[in-house]
Tab-separated table of C-alpha atoms in Angstrom:
chain	number	residue	atom	x	y	z
A	4	MET	CA	41.894	44.906	55.583
A	5	GLY	CA	38.695	46.693	56.004
A	6	THR	CA	35.951	46.380	53.493
A	7	LYS	CA	36.584	50.101	52.027
A	8	SER	CA	40.198	49.354	51.919
A	9	LEU	CA	39.589	46.082	49.794
A	10	CYS	CA	37.204	47.780	47.466
A	11	LEU	CA	39.637	50.606	46.854
A	12	LEU	CA	42.468	48.028	46.310
A	13	LEU	CA	40.086	46.090	43.625
A	14	ALA	CA	39.083	49.197	42.268
A	15	SER	CA	42.617	50.400	41.688
A	16	VAL	CA	43.933	47.070	40.561
A	17	LEU	CA	41.049	46.850	38.002
A	18	VAL	CA	42.138	50.144	36.622
A	19	ALA	CA	45.815	49.369	36.334
A	20	TYR	CA	44.612	46.063	34.692
A	21	TYR	CA	42.349	47.625	32.136
A	22	VAL	CA	45.037	49.978	31.100
A	23	TYR	CA	48.159	47.722	30.915
A	24	THR	CA	46.578	44.398	29.884
A	25	PRO	CA	44.825	44.203	26.214
A	26	ILE	CA	41.361	43.025	26.023
A	27	PRO	CA	39.846	41.762	22.927
A	28	GLU	CA	37.628	44.607	21.665
A	29	ASN	CA	34.999	42.133	20.688
A	30	ILE	CA	34.121	40.888	24.171
A	31	GLU	CA	31.288	42.331	25.977
A	32	GLU	CA	31.662	41.694	29.559
A	33	ARG	CA	35.143	43.124	29.984
A	34	TRP	CA	35.151	43.128	33.562
A	35	LYS	CA	34.384	39.626	33.684
A	36	LEU	CA	37.315	38.638	31.767
A	37	MET	CA	39.523	41.012	34.157
A	38	LEU	CA	38.186	39.393	37.222
A	39	ILE	CA	38.650	35.602	36.056
A	40	ASN	CA	42.221	36.038	34.396
A	41	ALA	CA	44.706	34.282	36.242
A	42	GLU	CA	47.377	36.820	36.018
A	43	PHE	CA	44.839	39.327	37.637
A	44	ALA	CA	44.260	36.848	40.370
A	45	GLU	CA	48.020	36.282	40.881
A	46	TRP	CA	48.636	40.096	40.870
A	47	LEU	CA	45.881	40.811	43.238
A	48	ASP	CA	47.640	38.267	45.592
A	49	LEU	CA	44.576	38.184	47.904
A	50	MET	CA	43.411	34.329	47.732
A	51	HIS	CA	44.115	31.230	45.627
A	52	TYR	CA	42.839	31.792	41.853
A	53	MET	CA	40.833	28.852	41.992
A	54	GLU	CA	38.794	30.434	45.209
A	55	VAL	CA	38.583	33.676	42.877
A	56	LEU	CA	37.181	31.776	40.151
A	57	MET	CA	34.789	29.945	42.406
A	58	MET	CA	33.586	33.371	44.170
A	59	ILE	CA	33.231	34.762	40.554
A	60	THR	CA	31.226	32.113	39.299
A	61	SER	CA	29.174	31.875	42.411
A	62	LEU	CA	27.899	35.583	41.989
A	63	GLU	CA	26.575	34.663	38.552
A	64	TYR	CA	24.269	31.778	40.061
A	65	THR	CA	20.672	32.534	38.855
A	66	ALA	CA	17.303	31.126	40.290
A	67	PRO	CA	14.923	29.102	37.922
A	68	ILE	CA	12.781	32.110	36.898
A	69	SER	CA	10.145	31.511	34.270
A	70	ASP	CA	9.490	34.313	31.906
A	71	GLU	CA	6.916	34.832	28.896
A	72	ASN	CA	8.416	32.613	26.483
A	73	VAL	CA	10.112	29.613	28.492
A	74	THR	CA	8.958	27.760	31.946
A	75	VAL	CA	11.928	26.965	33.884
A	76	THR	CA	12.116	24.586	36.699
A	77	ASP	CA	14.612	22.883	38.923
A	78	THR	CA	14.120	18.866	38.919
A	79	LYS	CA	15.805	15.484	39.136
A	80	PHE	CA	16.323	12.747	36.734
A	81	ASN	CA	16.979	9.258	38.600
A	82	ASN	CA	18.296	11.484	41.657
A	83	VAL	CA	20.777	13.910	39.435
A	84	PRO	CA	19.750	17.583	39.524
A	85	ALA	CA	18.768	19.258	36.435
A	86	ARG	CA	17.345	22.341	35.264
A	87	LEU	CA	14.285	21.900	32.644
A	88	TYR	CA	13.526	24.711	29.950
A	89	MET	CA	9.809	24.192	28.606
A	90	PRO	CA	9.040	26.709	25.611
A	91	ARG	CA	5.303	28.055	26.033
A	92	LYS	CA	4.814	28.173	22.365
A	93	GLN	CA	1.761	26.078	21.085
A	94	SER	CA	2.807	22.877	19.034
A	95	SER	CA	0.927	20.728	16.787
A	96	GLY	CA	3.541	18.001	17.252
A	97	LEU	CA	6.294	16.749	19.094
A	98	LYS	CA	9.381	18.988	20.124
A	99	ARG	CA	12.720	18.777	19.696
A	100	ALA	CA	15.237	18.320	22.671
A	101	VAL	CA	18.680	19.528	23.800
A	102	ILE	CA	20.476	17.906	26.405
A	103	TYR	CA	23.106	20.453	27.594
A	104	ILE	CA	26.145	20.048	30.044
A	105	HIS	CA	27.901	23.132	31.188
A	106	GLY	CA	31.424	23.380	31.513
A	107	GLY	CA	33.874	24.874	34.044
A	108	GLY	CA	36.792	22.632	34.231
A	109	TRP	CA	34.609	20.033	36.102
A	110	CYS	CA	35.200	22.103	39.101
A	111	VAL	CA	33.008	25.212	38.873
A	112	GLY	CA	29.773	26.463	36.718
A	113	GLY	CA	27.307	24.366	38.815
A	114	SER	CA	26.747	22.769	42.068
A	115	GLY	CA	25.138	19.799	43.802
A	116	LYS	CA	22.036	21.835	43.769
A	117	CYS	CA	20.672	23.291	40.509
A	118	LYS	CA	22.413	26.433	40.555
A	119	ALA	CA	23.011	27.809	37.103
A	120	MET	CA	25.216	30.410	36.040
A	121	GLU	CA	23.678	33.346	34.257
A	122	PRO	CA	25.172	32.844	30.925
A	123	TYR	CA	23.991	29.204	30.579
A	124	ASP	CA	20.474	30.011	31.823
A	125	LEU	CA	20.388	32.596	29.156
A	126	LEU	CA	21.797	30.473	26.450
A	127	SER	CA	19.237	27.851	27.484
A	128	ARG	CA	16.641	30.118	27.427
A	129	TRP	CA	17.341	31.085	23.889
A	130	THR	CA	17.635	27.691	22.682
A	131	ALA	CA	14.376	26.716	23.925
A	132	ASN	CA	12.443	29.711	22.768
A	133	LYS	CA	14.167	29.939	19.300
A	134	LEU	CA	14.033	26.075	18.564
A	135	ASN	CA	10.793	25.496	20.823
A	136	ALA	CA	12.821	22.827	22.181
A	137	VAL	CA	12.764	21.207	25.699
A	138	VAL	CA	16.201	21.927	27.227
A	139	VAL	CA	17.696	19.760	30.038
A	140	SER	CA	20.938	21.363	31.707
A	141	VAL	CA	22.523	18.862	33.722
A	142	GLU	CA	23.916	19.879	37.079
A	143	TYR	CA	26.766	17.126	37.843
A	144	ARG	CA	28.745	16.996	41.076
A	145	LEU	CA	31.905	18.908	40.691
A	146	ALA	CA	35.775	18.260	41.382
A	147	PRO	CA	37.644	18.347	43.769
A	148	MET	CA	35.186	17.070	45.937
A	149	TYR	CA	34.056	14.457	43.460
A	150	HIS	CA	36.593	12.796	41.077
A	151	PHE	CA	36.303	11.062	37.673
A	152	PRO	CA	34.190	8.856	37.043
A	153	VAL	CA	31.267	10.674	39.030
A	154	GLN	CA	30.762	13.492	36.909
A	155	PHE	CA	30.693	11.356	33.607
A	156	GLU	CA	28.287	9.057	35.462
A	157	ASP	CA	26.075	11.849	36.545
A	158	VAL	CA	25.615	13.057	32.953
A	159	TYR	CA	25.082	9.385	31.613
A	160	THR	CA	22.280	9.005	34.262
A	161	VAL	CA	20.415	12.142	33.391
A	162	VAL	CA	20.965	11.025	29.484
A	163	LYS	CA	20.072	7.379	29.753
A	164	PHE	CA	16.831	8.399	32.208
A	165	PHE	CA	15.914	11.094	29.652
A	166	LEU	CA	16.140	9.095	26.554
A	167	GLN	CA	13.245	6.469	27.863
A	168	ASN	CA	10.117	6.630	25.497
A	169	SER	CA	7.938	7.175	28.413
A	170	VAL	CA	9.874	10.104	29.946
A	171	LEU	CA	10.219	11.741	26.247
A	172	ALA	CA	6.379	11.346	26.037
A	173	GLN	CA	5.895	12.897	29.312
A	174	TYR	CA	7.628	16.071	28.252
A	175	GLY	CA	6.450	15.783	24.617
A	176	VAL	CA	9.599	15.176	22.957
A	177	ASP	CA	10.243	13.744	19.545
A	178	PRO	CA	12.629	10.688	20.021
A	179	ASN	CA	14.193	11.086	16.548
A	180	ARG	CA	15.262	14.732	17.313
A	181	ILE	CA	17.515	14.957	20.278
A	182	CYS	CA	20.795	16.710	20.629
A	183	ILE	CA	23.413	16.449	23.367
A	184	SER	CA	25.821	19.505	23.609
A	185	GLY	CA	28.155	21.030	25.963
A	186	ASP	CA	31.088	23.643	26.260
A	187	SER	CA	34.635	22.878	27.306
A	188	ALA	CA	34.442	20.185	30.173
A	189	GLY	CA	30.964	19.829	29.213
A	190	GLY	CA	31.867	19.489	25.786
A	191	ASN	CA	34.172	16.751	27.074
A	192	LEU	CA	31.304	15.083	28.718
A	193	ALA	CA	28.826	15.393	25.910
A	194	ALA	CA	31.319	13.680	23.599
A	195	ALA	CA	32.197	10.814	26.131
A	196	VAL	CA	28.400	10.266	26.664
A	197	ALA	CA	27.521	10.129	23.046
A	198	GLN	CA	30.402	7.573	22.337
A	199	GLN	CA	28.620	5.281	25.247
A	200	VAL	CA	25.262	5.765	24.186
A	201	CYS	CA	26.063	4.562	20.730
A	202	TYR	CA	27.066	0.835	22.228
A	203	ASP	CA	24.522	0.815	25.024
A	204	LEU	CA	22.218	-1.858	24.149
A	205	GLU	CA	19.624	-0.604	26.683
A	206	VAL	CA	19.394	2.766	25.222
A	207	LYS	CA	16.704	2.068	22.516
A	208	VAL	CA	16.417	5.912	21.560
A	209	LYS	CA	19.673	7.414	19.973
A	210	LEU	CA	20.866	11.006	19.663
A	211	LYS	CA	20.331	12.715	16.521
A	212	ILE	CA	23.152	15.212	16.534
A	213	GLN	CA	25.921	16.399	19.140
A	214	ALA	CA	27.300	19.659	19.334
A	215	LEU	CA	30.856	20.379	21.056
A	216	LEU	CA	31.905	23.869	21.770
A	217	TYR	CA	35.492	24.163	22.538
A	218	PRO	CA	35.608	20.672	24.228
A	219	ALA	CA	38.476	19.347	26.069
A	220	LEU	CA	39.323	15.893	24.742
A	221	GLN	CA	42.749	14.655	25.594
A	222	THR	CA	44.884	14.116	28.386
A	223	LEU	CA	47.979	12.718	26.821
A	224	ASP	CA	49.650	15.787	24.986
A	225	LEU	CA	49.471	19.204	26.969
A	226	ASP	CA	52.153	20.499	24.678
A	227	LEU	CA	50.068	20.939	21.531
A	228	PRO	CA	50.617	23.731	19.273
A	229	SER	CA	47.415	25.277	20.614
A	230	TYR	CA	48.835	25.059	24.400
A	231	LYS	CA	52.411	26.480	23.309
A	232	ASP	CA	50.463	29.420	21.257
A	233	ASN	CA	47.917	30.400	24.156
A	234	GLU	CA	49.854	29.433	27.253
A	235	ASN	CA	49.232	32.527	28.949
A	236	LYS	CA	46.113	33.658	26.929
A	237	PRO	CA	43.025	35.095	29.060
A	238	ILE	CA	40.406	32.768	30.789
A	239	LEU	CA	42.120	29.439	30.250
A	240	PRO	CA	45.962	29.470	30.638
A	241	LYS	CA	47.872	26.234	30.160
A	242	SER	CA	48.335	26.297	33.805
A	243	LEU	CA	44.644	26.276	34.887
A	244	MET	CA	43.806	23.760	32.169
A	245	VAL	CA	46.551	21.309	33.866
A	246	ARG	CA	44.871	22.119	37.244
A	247	PHE	CA	41.526	21.312	35.941
A	248	TRP	CA	42.561	17.969	34.203
A	249	SER	CA	44.187	16.930	37.051
A	250	GLU	CA	41.944	17.627	40.044
A	251	TYR	CA	39.327	16.099	37.985
A	252	PHE	CA	41.122	12.954	39.018
A	253	THR	CA	42.767	13.587	42.317
A	254	THR	CA	43.930	16.033	44.621
A	255	ASP	CA	47.573	14.574	44.556
A	256	VAL	CA	49.866	17.555	43.239
A	257	SER	CA	52.182	15.055	41.851
A	258	LEU	CA	50.011	14.319	38.754
A	259	GLN	CA	49.354	18.074	38.159
A	260	GLU	CA	53.399	18.312	38.265
A	261	ALA	CA	53.792	15.436	35.817
A	262	MET	CA	51.072	16.925	33.843
A	263	ALA	CA	52.336	20.463	33.838
A	264	SER	CA	55.797	18.860	32.401
A	265	ASN	CA	53.827	16.677	29.715
A	266	ARG	CA	55.716	13.797	31.401
A	267	HIS	CA	52.659	11.678	32.868
A	268	VAL	CA	52.004	8.966	30.283
A	269	PRO	CA	53.532	5.719	31.192
A	270	ALA	CA	55.407	4.010	28.373
A	271	GLU	CA	53.020	1.064	28.580
A	272	SER	CA	50.317	3.553	27.271
A	273	SER	CA	52.528	4.620	24.507
A	274	HIS	CA	49.851	3.114	21.857
A	275	LEU	CA	47.538	5.684	22.817
A	276	PHE	CA	49.737	8.479	21.196
A	277	ARG	CA	48.586	7.533	17.670
A	278	PHE	CA	44.960	8.674	18.596
A	279	VAL	CA	46.631	12.315	19.566
A	280	ASN	CA	49.199	12.799	16.954
A	281	TRP	CA	48.627	16.121	15.989
A	282	SER	CA	51.486	16.116	13.085
A	283	ASN	CA	48.823	13.913	11.342
A	284	LEU	CA	45.739	15.306	12.479
A	285	LEU	CA	46.315	18.999	12.296
A	286	PRO	CA	45.704	21.156	8.913
A	287	GLU	CA	49.115	23.078	8.192
A	288	LYS	CA	47.553	26.276	9.017
A	289	PHE	CA	47.343	25.376	12.635
A	290	LYS	CA	51.071	23.505	12.918
A	291	LYS	CA	52.585	26.985	12.024
A	292	ASP	CA	56.398	26.337	12.683
A	293	HIS	CA	55.808	23.820	15.547
A	294	VAL	CA	57.786	20.485	14.994
A	295	TYR	CA	56.173	17.301	16.519
A	296	ALA	CA	58.423	15.560	19.310
A	297	SER	CA	58.032	12.068	20.648
A	298	PRO	CA	56.447	11.794	23.936
A	299	ILE	CA	58.630	11.770	27.011
A	300	TYR	CA	57.046	8.834	29.453
A	301	GLY	CA	56.143	9.475	33.008
A	302	SER	CA	56.125	7.244	35.995
A	303	SER	CA	53.700	3.918	35.860
A	304	MET	CA	52.570	4.724	39.198
A	305	LEU	CA	50.735	7.654	38.186
A	306	GLY	CA	49.047	5.450	35.554
A	307	LYS	CA	48.174	2.926	38.321
A	308	LYS	CA	47.045	5.207	40.928
A	309	TYR	CA	44.907	7.316	38.301
A	310	PRO	CA	43.878	5.343	35.504
A	311	GLY	CA	41.234	7.695	34.558
A	312	PHE	CA	43.402	10.236	32.876
A	313	LEU	CA	43.944	6.938	30.236
A	314	ASP	CA	40.313	6.128	29.990
A	315	PRO	CA	38.203	7.160	26.876
A	316	ARG	CA	35.212	8.418	29.261
A	317	ALA	CA	37.695	11.035	30.521
A	318	ALA	CA	39.465	11.444	26.980
A	319	PRO	CA	37.014	10.780	24.304
A	320	LEU	CA	39.975	11.166	21.778
A	321	LEU	CA	41.482	8.091	22.885
A	322	VAL	CA	38.718	5.580	21.371
A	323	ASP	CA	39.688	3.252	18.348
A	324	ASP	CA	38.050	4.417	15.352
A	325	THR	CA	35.734	1.563	15.457
A	326	LYS	CA	33.984	3.474	18.375
A	327	LEU	CA	33.426	6.429	16.261
A	328	LEU	CA	31.589	4.841	13.589
A	329	GLY	CA	28.277	5.018	15.020
A	330	LEU	CA	28.489	8.688	16.322
A	331	PRO	CA	25.726	11.096	15.128
A	332	VAL	CA	26.159	14.243	12.711
A	333	THR	CA	28.441	16.515	14.549
A	334	TYR	CA	28.935	20.207	15.148
A	335	VAL	CA	32.321	21.323	16.708
A	336	LEU	CA	33.136	24.879	17.552
A	337	THR	CA	36.854	25.807	18.240
A	338	CYS	CA	38.561	29.376	19.033
A	339	GLN	CA	41.592	30.272	17.709
A	340	HIS	CA	42.989	31.888	20.956
A	341	ASP	CA	42.335	28.578	23.174
A	342	VAL	CA	44.677	25.871	24.442
A	343	LEU	CA	42.148	23.440	23.556
A	344	ARG	CA	41.435	24.667	20.197
A	345	ASP	CA	43.680	21.345	18.549
A	346	ASP	CA	41.811	18.980	20.672
A	347	GLY	CA	38.515	19.749	18.925
A	348	ILE	CA	40.288	20.167	15.520
A	349	MET	CA	41.781	16.580	16.005
A	350	TYR	CA	38.407	15.079	16.916
A	351	VAL	CA	37.056	16.879	13.614
A	352	SER	CA	39.700	14.831	11.457
A	353	ARG	CA	39.223	12.017	13.179
A	354	LEU	CA	35.484	11.872	12.575
A	355	ARG	CA	35.946	12.873	9.000
A	356	GLU	CA	38.308	9.895	8.564
A	357	VAL	CA	35.542	7.496	9.474
A	358	GLY	CA	32.766	8.997	7.410
A	359	ILE	CA	30.849	11.017	10.089
A	360	GLU	CA	29.394	13.976	9.050
A	361	VAL	CA	31.126	16.931	10.799
A	362	ILE	CA	30.600	20.888	10.674
A	363	HIS	CA	33.775	22.656	12.035
A	364	ASP	CA	32.958	26.194	13.027
A	365	HIS	CA	36.399	28.031	13.972
A	366	ILE	CA	36.477	31.479	15.251
A	367	GLU	CA	39.544	33.271	14.590
A	368	ASP	CA	39.245	36.173	16.979
A	369	ALA	CA	37.529	34.438	19.860
A	370	ILE	CA	38.955	33.285	23.180
A	371	HIS	CA	38.282	30.293	25.062
A	372	GLY	CA	34.722	30.728	27.024
A	373	VAL	CA	33.283	33.155	24.584
A	374	LEU	CA	29.650	31.983	25.113
A	375	MET	CA	30.454	32.872	28.799
A	376	PHE	CA	30.667	36.532	27.459
A	377	ILE	CA	26.909	37.152	26.310
A	378	THR	CA	24.143	39.350	27.935
A	379	SER	CA	21.014	40.158	26.185
A	380	PRO	CA	19.528	39.292	22.983
A	381	THR	CA	20.143	42.467	21.719
A	382	ASP	CA	23.682	42.217	21.747
A	383	LEU	CA	25.635	41.996	18.180
A	384	ALA	CA	29.180	41.275	19.966
A	385	LEU	CA	31.276	38.233	19.372
A	386	GLY	CA	29.324	36.000	22.299
A	387	HIS	CA	25.972	36.700	20.924
A	388	ARG	CA	26.958	36.119	17.335
A	389	VAL	CA	28.820	32.787	18.495
A	390	ALA	CA	25.547	31.846	20.306
A	391	ASN	CA	23.320	32.931	17.303
A	392	ARG	CA	25.665	30.509	15.079
A	393	TYR	CA	25.449	27.419	17.450
A	394	ILE	CA	21.531	27.801	17.731
A	395	GLU	CA	21.047	28.388	13.764
A	396	TRP	CA	23.198	24.917	13.367
A	397	LEU	CA	20.906	23.208	15.668
A	398	ASN	CA	17.770	24.511	14.260
A	399	ILE	CA	18.981	23.348	10.622
A	400	ASN	CA	20.029	20.007	11.842
A	401	LEU	CA	18.009	18.839	14.807
């Protein structure tokens, strides 16, 4: 197919998609939503959806360009790439710091080199400038080339290195005012790292707060009310989330197929379901007319071959309550139209049950990935407003 013909086809399909598919009115970059929606990619039938997704995200990579407010540089912390945002404002004392982990299903959103996507770059700039804080954006290795626990280990390596007093002093950071944050798969990694930091005796400096933005937190039940209600919603349909989860652990499609039917957990791991029993952990308004059903167990072979999906470092909701006790003040953002909504809400419930201070910020009219739809600081649409709420919470609590 020639270039002109391909462009004409793309334009025609975009117009048709725009006309026949309802797009939320409060989304700023509607073209982006159309391009990365799974249904659009399947309709276009030009290439595999994951290839489309990687192509779109690669177009959004941005170089480390400093501006009048923030100095941006690419660096490495203990050989793991990271992008550093240093505010230019003069400060009489030590600065706050935010360690941010990007989302993208552990598969997209960054690369082995520092190639931050524009929305993440913009969010980090706003955070650094508005909070006068040092922001460290971690660039962990991606699936499917690398599988769990590589992503967790990359992030943990950066966090553990940065939390050294000598490193904090180098960047003028107050050791008592450090946050870890992330969205989606990044929220998963942030939550898992925060749990590990609590009980790592080698880490003397602890995190003050954690902020988890529509995080993925459990691998056991992929048939939660939020998965059913939002099975075919834009950005993150259930089929894509299942693929992200499975490719985090392996390229073996047998795990993906078992997860898609929600029959992947072996009977010998049945005790873990108490940590994700939504009938006990979800408020009534989110249960709606759904009825909890006992799990249907899968092959023991999958659990033996790919034990990562039963590991709390991959699924932070699977830890015992005693492992939650040392966690810092927590902010959890969830979106109504999101398969991951109930993951975040169940974590809120469990943290509150053990006495952790939690702010739950639920956005009724938002889809998954709302913070990917931010453009300029003058925007007053949903993505920008949500970003402001998140940054304001950081400003108050950090």
